[in-house]
PDB file of C-alpha atoms in Angstrom:
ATOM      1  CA  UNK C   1       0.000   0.000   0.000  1.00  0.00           C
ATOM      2  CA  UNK C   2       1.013   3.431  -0.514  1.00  0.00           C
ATOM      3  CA  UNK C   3       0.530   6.500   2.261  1.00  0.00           C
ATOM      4  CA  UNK C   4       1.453   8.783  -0.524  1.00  0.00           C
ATOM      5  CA  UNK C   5      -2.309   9.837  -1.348  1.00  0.00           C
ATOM      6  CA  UNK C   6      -4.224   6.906   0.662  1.00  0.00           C
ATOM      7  CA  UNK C   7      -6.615   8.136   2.830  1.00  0.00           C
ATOM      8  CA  UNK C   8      -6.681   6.945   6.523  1.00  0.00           C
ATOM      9  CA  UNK C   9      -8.506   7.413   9.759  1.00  0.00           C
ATOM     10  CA  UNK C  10      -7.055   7.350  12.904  1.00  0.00           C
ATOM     11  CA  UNK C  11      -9.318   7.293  15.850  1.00  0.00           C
ATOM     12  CA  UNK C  12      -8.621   8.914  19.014  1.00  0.00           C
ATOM     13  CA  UNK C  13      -5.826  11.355  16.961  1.00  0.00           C
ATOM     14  CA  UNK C  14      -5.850  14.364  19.065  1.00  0.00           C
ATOM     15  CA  UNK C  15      -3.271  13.435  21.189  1.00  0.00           C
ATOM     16  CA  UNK C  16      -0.840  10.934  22.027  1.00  0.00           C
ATOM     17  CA  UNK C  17      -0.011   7.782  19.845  1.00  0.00           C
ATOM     18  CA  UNK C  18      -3.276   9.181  17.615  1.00  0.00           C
ATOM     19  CA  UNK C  19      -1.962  11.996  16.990  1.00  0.00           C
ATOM     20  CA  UNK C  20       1.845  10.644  16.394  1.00  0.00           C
ATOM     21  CA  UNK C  21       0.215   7.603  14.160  1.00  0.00           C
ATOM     22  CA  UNK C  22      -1.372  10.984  11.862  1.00  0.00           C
ATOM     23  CA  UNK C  23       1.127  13.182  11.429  1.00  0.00           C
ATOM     24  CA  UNK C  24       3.836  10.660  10.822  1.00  0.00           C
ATOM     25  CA  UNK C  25       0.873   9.368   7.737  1.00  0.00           C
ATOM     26  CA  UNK C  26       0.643  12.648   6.871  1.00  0.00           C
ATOM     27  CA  UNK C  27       4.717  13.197   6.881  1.00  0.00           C
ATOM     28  CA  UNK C  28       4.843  10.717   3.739  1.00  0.00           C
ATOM     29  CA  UNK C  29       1.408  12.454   1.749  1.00  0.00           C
ATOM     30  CA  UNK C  30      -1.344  10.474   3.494  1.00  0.00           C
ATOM     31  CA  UNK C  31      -4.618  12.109   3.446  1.00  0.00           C
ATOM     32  CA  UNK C  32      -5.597  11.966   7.533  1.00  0.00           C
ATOM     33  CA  UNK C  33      -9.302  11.801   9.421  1.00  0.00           C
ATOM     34  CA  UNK C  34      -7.801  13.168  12.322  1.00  0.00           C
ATOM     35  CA  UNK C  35     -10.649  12.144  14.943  1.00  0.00           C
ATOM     36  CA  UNK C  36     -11.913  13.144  18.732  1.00  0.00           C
ATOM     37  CA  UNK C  37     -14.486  13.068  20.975  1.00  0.00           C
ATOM     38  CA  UNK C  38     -13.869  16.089  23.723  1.00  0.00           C
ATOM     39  CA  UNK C  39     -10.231  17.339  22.703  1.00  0.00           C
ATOM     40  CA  UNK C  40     -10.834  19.881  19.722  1.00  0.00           C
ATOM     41  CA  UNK C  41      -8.533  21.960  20.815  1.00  0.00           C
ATOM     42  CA  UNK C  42      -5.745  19.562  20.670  1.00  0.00           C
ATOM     43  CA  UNK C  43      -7.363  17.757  17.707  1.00  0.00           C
ATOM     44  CA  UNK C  44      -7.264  20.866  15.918  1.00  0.00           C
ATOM     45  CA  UNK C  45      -4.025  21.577  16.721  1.00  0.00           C
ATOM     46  CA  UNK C  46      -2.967  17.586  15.592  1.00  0.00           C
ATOM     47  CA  UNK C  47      -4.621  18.471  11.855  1.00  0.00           C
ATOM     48  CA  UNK C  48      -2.383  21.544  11.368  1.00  0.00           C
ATOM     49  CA  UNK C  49       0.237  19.961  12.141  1.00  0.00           C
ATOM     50  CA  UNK C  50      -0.800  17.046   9.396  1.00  0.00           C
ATOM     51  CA  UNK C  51      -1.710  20.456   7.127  1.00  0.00           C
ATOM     52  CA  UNK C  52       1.742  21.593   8.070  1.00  0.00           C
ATOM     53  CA  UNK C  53       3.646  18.599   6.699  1.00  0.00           C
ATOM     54  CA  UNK C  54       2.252  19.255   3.144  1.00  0.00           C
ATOM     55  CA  UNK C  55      -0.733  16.725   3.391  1.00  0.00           C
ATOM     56  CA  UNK C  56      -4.642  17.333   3.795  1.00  0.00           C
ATOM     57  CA  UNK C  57      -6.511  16.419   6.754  1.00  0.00           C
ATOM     58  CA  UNK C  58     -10.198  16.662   8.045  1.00  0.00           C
ATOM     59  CA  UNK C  59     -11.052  16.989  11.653  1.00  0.00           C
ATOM     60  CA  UNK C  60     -14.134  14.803  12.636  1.00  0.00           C
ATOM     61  CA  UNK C  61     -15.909  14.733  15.994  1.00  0.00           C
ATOM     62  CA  UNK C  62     -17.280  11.085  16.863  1.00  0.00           C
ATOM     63  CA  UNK C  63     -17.655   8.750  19.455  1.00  0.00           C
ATOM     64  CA  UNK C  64     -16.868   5.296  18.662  1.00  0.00           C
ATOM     65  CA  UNK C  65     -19.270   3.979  20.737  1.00  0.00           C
ATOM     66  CA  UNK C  66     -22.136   5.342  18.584  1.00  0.00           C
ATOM     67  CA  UNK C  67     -23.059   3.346  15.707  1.00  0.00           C
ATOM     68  CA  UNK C  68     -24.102   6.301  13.685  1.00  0.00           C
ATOM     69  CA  UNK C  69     -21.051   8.119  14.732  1.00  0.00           C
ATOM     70  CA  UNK C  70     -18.810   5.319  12.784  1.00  0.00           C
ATOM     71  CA  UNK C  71     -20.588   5.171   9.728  1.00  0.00           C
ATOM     72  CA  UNK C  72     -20.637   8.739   9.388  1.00  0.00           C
ATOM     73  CA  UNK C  73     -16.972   9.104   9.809  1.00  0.00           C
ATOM     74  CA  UNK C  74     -16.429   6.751   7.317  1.00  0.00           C
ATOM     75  CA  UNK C  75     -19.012   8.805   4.551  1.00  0.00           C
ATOM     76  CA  UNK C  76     -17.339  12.058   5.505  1.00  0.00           C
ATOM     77  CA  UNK C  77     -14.154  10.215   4.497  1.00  0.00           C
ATOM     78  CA  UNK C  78     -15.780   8.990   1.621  1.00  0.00           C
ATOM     79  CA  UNK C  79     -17.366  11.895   0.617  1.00  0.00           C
ATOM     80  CA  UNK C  80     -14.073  14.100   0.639  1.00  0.00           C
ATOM     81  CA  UNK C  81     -11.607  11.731  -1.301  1.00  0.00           C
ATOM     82  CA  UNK C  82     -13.586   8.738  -2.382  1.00  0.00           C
ATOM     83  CA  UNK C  83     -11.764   5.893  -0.989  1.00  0.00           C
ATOM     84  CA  UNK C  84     -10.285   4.937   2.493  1.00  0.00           C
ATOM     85  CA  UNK C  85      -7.280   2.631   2.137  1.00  0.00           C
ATOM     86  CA  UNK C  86      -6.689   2.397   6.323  1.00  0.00           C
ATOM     87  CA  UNK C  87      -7.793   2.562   9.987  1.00  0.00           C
ATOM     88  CA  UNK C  88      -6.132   2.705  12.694  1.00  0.00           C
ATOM     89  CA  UNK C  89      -8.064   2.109  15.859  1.00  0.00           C
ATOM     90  CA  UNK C  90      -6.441   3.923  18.533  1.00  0.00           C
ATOM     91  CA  UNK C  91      -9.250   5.511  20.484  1.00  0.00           C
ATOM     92  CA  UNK C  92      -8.935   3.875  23.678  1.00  0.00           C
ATOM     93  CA  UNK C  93     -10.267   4.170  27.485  1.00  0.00           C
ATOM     94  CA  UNK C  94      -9.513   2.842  31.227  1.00  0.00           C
ATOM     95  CA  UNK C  95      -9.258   3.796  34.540  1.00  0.00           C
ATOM     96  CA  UNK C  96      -6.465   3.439  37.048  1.00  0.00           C
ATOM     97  CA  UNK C  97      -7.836   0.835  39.479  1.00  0.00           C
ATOM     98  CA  UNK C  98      -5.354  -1.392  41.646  1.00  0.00           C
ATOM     99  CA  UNK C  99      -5.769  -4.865  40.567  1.00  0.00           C
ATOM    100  CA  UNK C 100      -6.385  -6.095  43.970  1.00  0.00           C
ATOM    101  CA  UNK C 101      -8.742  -3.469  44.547  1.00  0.00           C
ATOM    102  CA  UNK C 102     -11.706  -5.737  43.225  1.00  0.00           C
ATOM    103  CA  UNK C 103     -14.254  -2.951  44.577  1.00  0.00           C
ATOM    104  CA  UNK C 104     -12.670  -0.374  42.591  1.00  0.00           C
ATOM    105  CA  UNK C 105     -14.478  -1.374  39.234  1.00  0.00           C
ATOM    106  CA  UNK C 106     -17.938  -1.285  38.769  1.00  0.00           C
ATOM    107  CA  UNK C 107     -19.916  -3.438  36.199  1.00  0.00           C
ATOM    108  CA  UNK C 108     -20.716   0.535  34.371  1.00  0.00           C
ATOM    109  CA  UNK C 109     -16.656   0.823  34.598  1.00  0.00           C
ATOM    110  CA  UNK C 110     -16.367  -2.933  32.458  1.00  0.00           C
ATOM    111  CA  UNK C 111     -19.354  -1.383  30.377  1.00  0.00           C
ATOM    112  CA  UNK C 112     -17.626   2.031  29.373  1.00  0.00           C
ATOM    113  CA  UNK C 113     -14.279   0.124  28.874  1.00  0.00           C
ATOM    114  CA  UNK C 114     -15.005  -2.428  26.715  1.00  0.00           C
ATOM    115  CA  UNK C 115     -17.479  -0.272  24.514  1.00  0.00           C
ATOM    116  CA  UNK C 116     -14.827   1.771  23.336  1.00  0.00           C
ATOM    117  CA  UNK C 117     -11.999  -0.703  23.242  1.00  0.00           C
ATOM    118  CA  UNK C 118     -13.164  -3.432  21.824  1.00  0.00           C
ATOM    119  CA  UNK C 119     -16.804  -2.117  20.412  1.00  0.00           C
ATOM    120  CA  UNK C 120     -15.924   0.667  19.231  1.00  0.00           C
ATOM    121  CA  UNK C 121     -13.022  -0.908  17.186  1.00  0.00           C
ATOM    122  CA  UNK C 122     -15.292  -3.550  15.653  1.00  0.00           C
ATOM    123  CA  UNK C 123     -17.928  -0.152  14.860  1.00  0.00           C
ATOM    124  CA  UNK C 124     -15.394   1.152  12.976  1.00  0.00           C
ATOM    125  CA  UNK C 125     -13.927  -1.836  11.116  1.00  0.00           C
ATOM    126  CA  UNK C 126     -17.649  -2.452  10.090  1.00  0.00           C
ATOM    127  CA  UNK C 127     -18.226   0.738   8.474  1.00  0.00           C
ATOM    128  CA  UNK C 128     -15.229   0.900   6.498  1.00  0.00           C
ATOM    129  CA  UNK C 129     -15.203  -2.164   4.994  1.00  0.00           C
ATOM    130  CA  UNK C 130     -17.241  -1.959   2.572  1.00  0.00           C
ATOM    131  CA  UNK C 131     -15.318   0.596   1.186  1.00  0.00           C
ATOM    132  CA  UNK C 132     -12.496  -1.391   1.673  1.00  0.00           C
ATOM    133  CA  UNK C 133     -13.936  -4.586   0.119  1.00  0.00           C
ATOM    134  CA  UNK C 134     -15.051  -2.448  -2.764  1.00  0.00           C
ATOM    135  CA  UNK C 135     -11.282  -1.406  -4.068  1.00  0.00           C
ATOM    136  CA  UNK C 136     -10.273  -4.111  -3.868  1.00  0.00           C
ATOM    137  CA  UNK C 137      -7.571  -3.582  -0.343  1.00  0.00           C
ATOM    138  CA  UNK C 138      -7.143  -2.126   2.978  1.00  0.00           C
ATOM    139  CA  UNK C 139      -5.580  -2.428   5.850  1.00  0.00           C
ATOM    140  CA  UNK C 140      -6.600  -1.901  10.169  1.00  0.00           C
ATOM    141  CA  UNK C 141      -4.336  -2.095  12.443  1.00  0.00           C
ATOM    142  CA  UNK C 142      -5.619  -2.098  16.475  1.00  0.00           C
ATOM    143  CA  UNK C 143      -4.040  -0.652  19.219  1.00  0.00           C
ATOM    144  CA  UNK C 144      -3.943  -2.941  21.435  1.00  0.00           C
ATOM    145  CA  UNK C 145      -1.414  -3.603  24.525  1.00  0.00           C
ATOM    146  CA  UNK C 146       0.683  -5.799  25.704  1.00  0.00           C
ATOM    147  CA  UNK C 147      -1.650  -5.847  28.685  1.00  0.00           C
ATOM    148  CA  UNK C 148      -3.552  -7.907  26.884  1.00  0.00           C
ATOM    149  CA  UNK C 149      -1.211 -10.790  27.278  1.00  0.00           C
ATOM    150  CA  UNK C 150       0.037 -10.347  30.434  1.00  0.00           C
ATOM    151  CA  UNK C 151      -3.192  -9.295  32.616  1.00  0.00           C
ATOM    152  CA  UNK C 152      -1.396  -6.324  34.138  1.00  0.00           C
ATOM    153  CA  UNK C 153      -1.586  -2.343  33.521  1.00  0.00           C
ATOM    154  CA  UNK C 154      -3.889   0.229  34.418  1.00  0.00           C
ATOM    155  CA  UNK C 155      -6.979  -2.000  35.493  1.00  0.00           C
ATOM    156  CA  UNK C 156      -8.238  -5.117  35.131  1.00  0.00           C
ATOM    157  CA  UNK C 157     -11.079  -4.063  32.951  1.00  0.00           C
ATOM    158  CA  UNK C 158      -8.514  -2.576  30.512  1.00  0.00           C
ATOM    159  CA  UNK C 159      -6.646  -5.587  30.631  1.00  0.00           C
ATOM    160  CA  UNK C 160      -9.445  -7.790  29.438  1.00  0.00           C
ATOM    161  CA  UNK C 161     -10.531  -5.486  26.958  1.00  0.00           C
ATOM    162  CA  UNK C 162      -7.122  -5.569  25.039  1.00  0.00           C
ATOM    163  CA  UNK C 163      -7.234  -9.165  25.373  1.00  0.00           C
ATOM    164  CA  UNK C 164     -10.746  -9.247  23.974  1.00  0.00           C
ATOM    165  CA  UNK C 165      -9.011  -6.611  21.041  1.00  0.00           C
ATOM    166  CA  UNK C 166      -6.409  -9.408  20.171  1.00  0.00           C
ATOM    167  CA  UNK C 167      -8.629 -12.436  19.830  1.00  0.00           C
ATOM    168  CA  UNK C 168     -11.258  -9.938  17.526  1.00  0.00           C
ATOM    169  CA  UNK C 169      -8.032  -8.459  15.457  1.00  0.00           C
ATOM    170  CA  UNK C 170      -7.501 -12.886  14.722  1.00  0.00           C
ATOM    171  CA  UNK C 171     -11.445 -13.061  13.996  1.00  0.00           C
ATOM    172  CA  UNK C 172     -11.103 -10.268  11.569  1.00  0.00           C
ATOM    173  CA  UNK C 173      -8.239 -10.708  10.120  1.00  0.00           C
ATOM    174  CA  UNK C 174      -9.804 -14.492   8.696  1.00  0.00           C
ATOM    175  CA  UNK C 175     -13.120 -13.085   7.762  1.00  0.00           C
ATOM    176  CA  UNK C 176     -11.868  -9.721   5.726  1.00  0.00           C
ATOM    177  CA  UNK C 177      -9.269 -11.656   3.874  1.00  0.00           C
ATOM    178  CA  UNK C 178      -8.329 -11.551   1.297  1.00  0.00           C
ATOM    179  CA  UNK C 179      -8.959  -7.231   0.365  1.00  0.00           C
ATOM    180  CA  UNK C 180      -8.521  -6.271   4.096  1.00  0.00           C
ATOM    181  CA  UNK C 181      -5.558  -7.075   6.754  1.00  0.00           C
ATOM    182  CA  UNK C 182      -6.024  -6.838  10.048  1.00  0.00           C
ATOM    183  CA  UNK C 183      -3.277  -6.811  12.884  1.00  0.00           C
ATOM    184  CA  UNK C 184      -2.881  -5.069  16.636  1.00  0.00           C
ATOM    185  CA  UNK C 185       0.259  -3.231  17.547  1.00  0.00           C
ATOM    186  CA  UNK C 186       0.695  -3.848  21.428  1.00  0.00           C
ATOM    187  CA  UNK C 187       2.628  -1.073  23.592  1.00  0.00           C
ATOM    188  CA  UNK C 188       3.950  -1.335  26.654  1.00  0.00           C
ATOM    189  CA  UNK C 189       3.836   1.646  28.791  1.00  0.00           C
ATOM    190  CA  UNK C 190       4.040   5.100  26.790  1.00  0.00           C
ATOM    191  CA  UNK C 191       4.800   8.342  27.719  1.00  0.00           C
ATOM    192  CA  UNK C 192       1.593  10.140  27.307  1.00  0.00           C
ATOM    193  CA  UNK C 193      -0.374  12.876  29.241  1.00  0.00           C
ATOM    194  CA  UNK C 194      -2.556  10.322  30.089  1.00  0.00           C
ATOM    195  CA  UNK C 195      -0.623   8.278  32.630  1.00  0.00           C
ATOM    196  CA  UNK C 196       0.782  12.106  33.758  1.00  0.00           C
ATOM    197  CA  UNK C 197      -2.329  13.007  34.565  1.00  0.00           C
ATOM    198  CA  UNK C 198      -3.224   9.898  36.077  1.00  0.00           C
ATOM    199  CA  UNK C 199      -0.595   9.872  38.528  1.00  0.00           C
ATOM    200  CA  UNK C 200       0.201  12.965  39.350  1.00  0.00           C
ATOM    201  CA  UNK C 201       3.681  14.687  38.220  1.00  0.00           C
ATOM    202  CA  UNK C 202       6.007  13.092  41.074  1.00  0.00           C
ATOM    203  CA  UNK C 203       4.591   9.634  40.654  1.00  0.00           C
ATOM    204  CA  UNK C 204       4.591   9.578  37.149  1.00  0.00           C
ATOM    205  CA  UNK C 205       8.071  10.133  36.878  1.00  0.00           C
ATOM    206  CA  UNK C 206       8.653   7.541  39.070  1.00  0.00           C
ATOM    207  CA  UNK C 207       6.625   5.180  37.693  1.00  0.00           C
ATOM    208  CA  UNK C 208       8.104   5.731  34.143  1.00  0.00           C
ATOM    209  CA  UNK C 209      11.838   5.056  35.480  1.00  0.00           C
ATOM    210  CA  UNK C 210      10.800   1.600  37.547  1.00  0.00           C
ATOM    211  CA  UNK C 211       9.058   0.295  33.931  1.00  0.00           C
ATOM    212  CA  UNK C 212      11.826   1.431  31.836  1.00  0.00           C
ATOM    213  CA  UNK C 213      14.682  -0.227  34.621  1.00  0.00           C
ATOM    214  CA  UNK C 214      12.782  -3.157  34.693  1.00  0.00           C
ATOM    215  CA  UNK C 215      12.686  -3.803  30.566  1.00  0.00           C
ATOM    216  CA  UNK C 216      15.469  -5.544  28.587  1.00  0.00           C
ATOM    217  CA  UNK C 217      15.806  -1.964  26.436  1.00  0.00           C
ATOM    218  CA  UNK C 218      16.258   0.016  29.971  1.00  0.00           C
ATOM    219  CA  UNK C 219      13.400   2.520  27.797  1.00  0.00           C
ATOM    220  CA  UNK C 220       9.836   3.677  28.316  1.00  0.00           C
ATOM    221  CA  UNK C 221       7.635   3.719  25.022  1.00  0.00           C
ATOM    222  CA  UNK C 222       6.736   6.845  23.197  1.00  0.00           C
ATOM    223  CA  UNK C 223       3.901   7.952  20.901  1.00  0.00           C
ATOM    224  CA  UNK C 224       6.755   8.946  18.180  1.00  0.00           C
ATOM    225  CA  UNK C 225       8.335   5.228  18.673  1.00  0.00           C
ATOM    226  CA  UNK C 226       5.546   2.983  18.794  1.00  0.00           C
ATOM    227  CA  UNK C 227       3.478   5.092  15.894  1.00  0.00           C
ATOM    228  CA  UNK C 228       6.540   3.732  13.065  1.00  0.00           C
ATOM    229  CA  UNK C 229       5.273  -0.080  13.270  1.00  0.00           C
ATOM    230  CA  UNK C 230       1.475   1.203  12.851  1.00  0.00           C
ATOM    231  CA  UNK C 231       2.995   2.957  10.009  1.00  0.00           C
ATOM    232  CA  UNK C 232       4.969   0.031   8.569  1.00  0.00           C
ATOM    233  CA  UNK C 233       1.469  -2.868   8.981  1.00  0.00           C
ATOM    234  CA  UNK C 234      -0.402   0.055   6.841  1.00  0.00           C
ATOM    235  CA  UNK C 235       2.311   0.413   4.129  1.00  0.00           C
ATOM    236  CA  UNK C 236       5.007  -2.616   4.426  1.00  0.00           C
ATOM    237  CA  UNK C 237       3.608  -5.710   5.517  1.00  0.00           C
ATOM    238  CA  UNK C 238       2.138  -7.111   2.347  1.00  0.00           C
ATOM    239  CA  UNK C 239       2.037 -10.847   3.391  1.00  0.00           C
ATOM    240  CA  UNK C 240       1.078  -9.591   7.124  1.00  0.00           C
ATOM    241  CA  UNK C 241      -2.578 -10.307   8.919  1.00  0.00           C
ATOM    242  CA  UNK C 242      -3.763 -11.739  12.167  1.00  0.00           C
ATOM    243  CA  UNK C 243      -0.473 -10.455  14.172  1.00  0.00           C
ATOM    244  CA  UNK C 244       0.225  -8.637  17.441  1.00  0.00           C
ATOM    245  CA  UNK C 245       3.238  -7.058  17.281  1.00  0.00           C
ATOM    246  CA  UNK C 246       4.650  -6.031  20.632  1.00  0.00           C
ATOM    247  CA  UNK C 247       6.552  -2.887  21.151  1.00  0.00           C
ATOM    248  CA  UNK C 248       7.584  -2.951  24.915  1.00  0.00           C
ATOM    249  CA  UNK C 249      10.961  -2.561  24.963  1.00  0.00           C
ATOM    250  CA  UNK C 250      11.023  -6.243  25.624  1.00  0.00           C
ATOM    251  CA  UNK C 251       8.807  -6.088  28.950  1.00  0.00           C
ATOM    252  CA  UNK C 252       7.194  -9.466  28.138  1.00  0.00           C
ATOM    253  CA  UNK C 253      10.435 -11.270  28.461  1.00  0.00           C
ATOM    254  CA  UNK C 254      10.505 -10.634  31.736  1.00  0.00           C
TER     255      UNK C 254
END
């Protein structure tokens, strides 16, 4: 596939690994849906940036939980530059709950998790593929986690909702074939404004250290890192479908 006038949609693009995954498509002439649900602002800020680079890029509000919300993201796409050649489904959610802490999650907390991790990425893949099917190729790629192997990370909810993101990303991946691929990138923990404001300033530093002591790579992730192999499923990996790539820094050899 080439980025050089494909059109893609990355949910969840105003900041972070969204926003990375966008401007690095729009670096080599991808056409971006740069996408948000709260954060215009920032996801305004993420599309100049794409405009900056030389490439075009439409902002769309939408929450991937909404049916309606998917589908019209995907005509707006549509509409603009008549095809859409890849997704990438980054918008994500979770809560920082102990994992022993089995009173800290409620059954809404499970609810709101897993409708926009795992929901809302199989909303999206739905309404582009017929678009997809249609010219023939395509390509999704989920962000997933490595949490989703190992059980850990911010809560056990999130946890099981990237697990439940890597067993759908094998489902699709067998019933799009042979126009679409489908594979999951799977972080570790990334630097991201998220965790920061999570934790609080002091304990996010610290927290970011311990993980990146305690990996093979002695490094933390970061949105600019990690967003290269989203890149390289949409664009290299021709022969590629069904995979979860981790990008830890080698935390699962521990």
């Amino acid at each position: 596939m080439e980025i050089e006038g494909g059109v893609f949609i990355v949910t969840g693009s105003a900041t972070g690994l969204g926003a990375s995954v966008a401007q690095r498509l729009a670096g080599r002439g991808g056409r971006v849906v740069v996408n948000y649900t709260r954060s215009a602002a920032e996801a305004k800020e993420t599309a100049e940036a794409c405009a900056a680079l030389g490439s075009e890029a439409m902002l769309c509000q939408a929450d991937v939980t909404v049916d309606e919300d998917c589908r019209r993201m995907a005509r707006e796409a549509l509409d603009r530059w008549g095809r859409i050649d890849g997704l990438v489904n980054n918008a994500a959610r979770s809560k920082i709950v102990t994992h022993s802490d089995l009173e800290g999650l409620t059954a809404e907390d499970f609810n709101q998790i897993f409708a926009v991790n795992v929901v809302g990425a199989y909303q999206m893949v739905r309404a582009v593929a017929p678009a997809m099917k249609a010219q023939g190729r395509g390509a999704v790629v989920n962000i997933s986690s490595g949490s989703g192997f190992s059980g850990s990370g911010s809560s056990i909810a999130y946890a099981a909702s990237k697990g439940a993101l890597n067993t759908m990303t094998l489902s699709l991946a067998r019933a799009l074939a042979p126009e679409i691929r489908v594979n999951a990138v799977c972080p570790g923990v990334m630097q991201t404004r998220w965790w920061r404001e999570g934790l609080g300033e002091e304990n996010y530093n610290a927290f970011i250290e311990r993980y990146a002591q305690g990996t093979p790579l002695k490094a933390a992730g970061h949105p600019d890192i990690v967003a290269e192999p989203v890149v390289w499923l949409l664009e290299g990996a021709e022969h590629v479908t069904g995979e979860t790539i981790m990008v830890d820094a080698g935390s699962h050899l521990r």
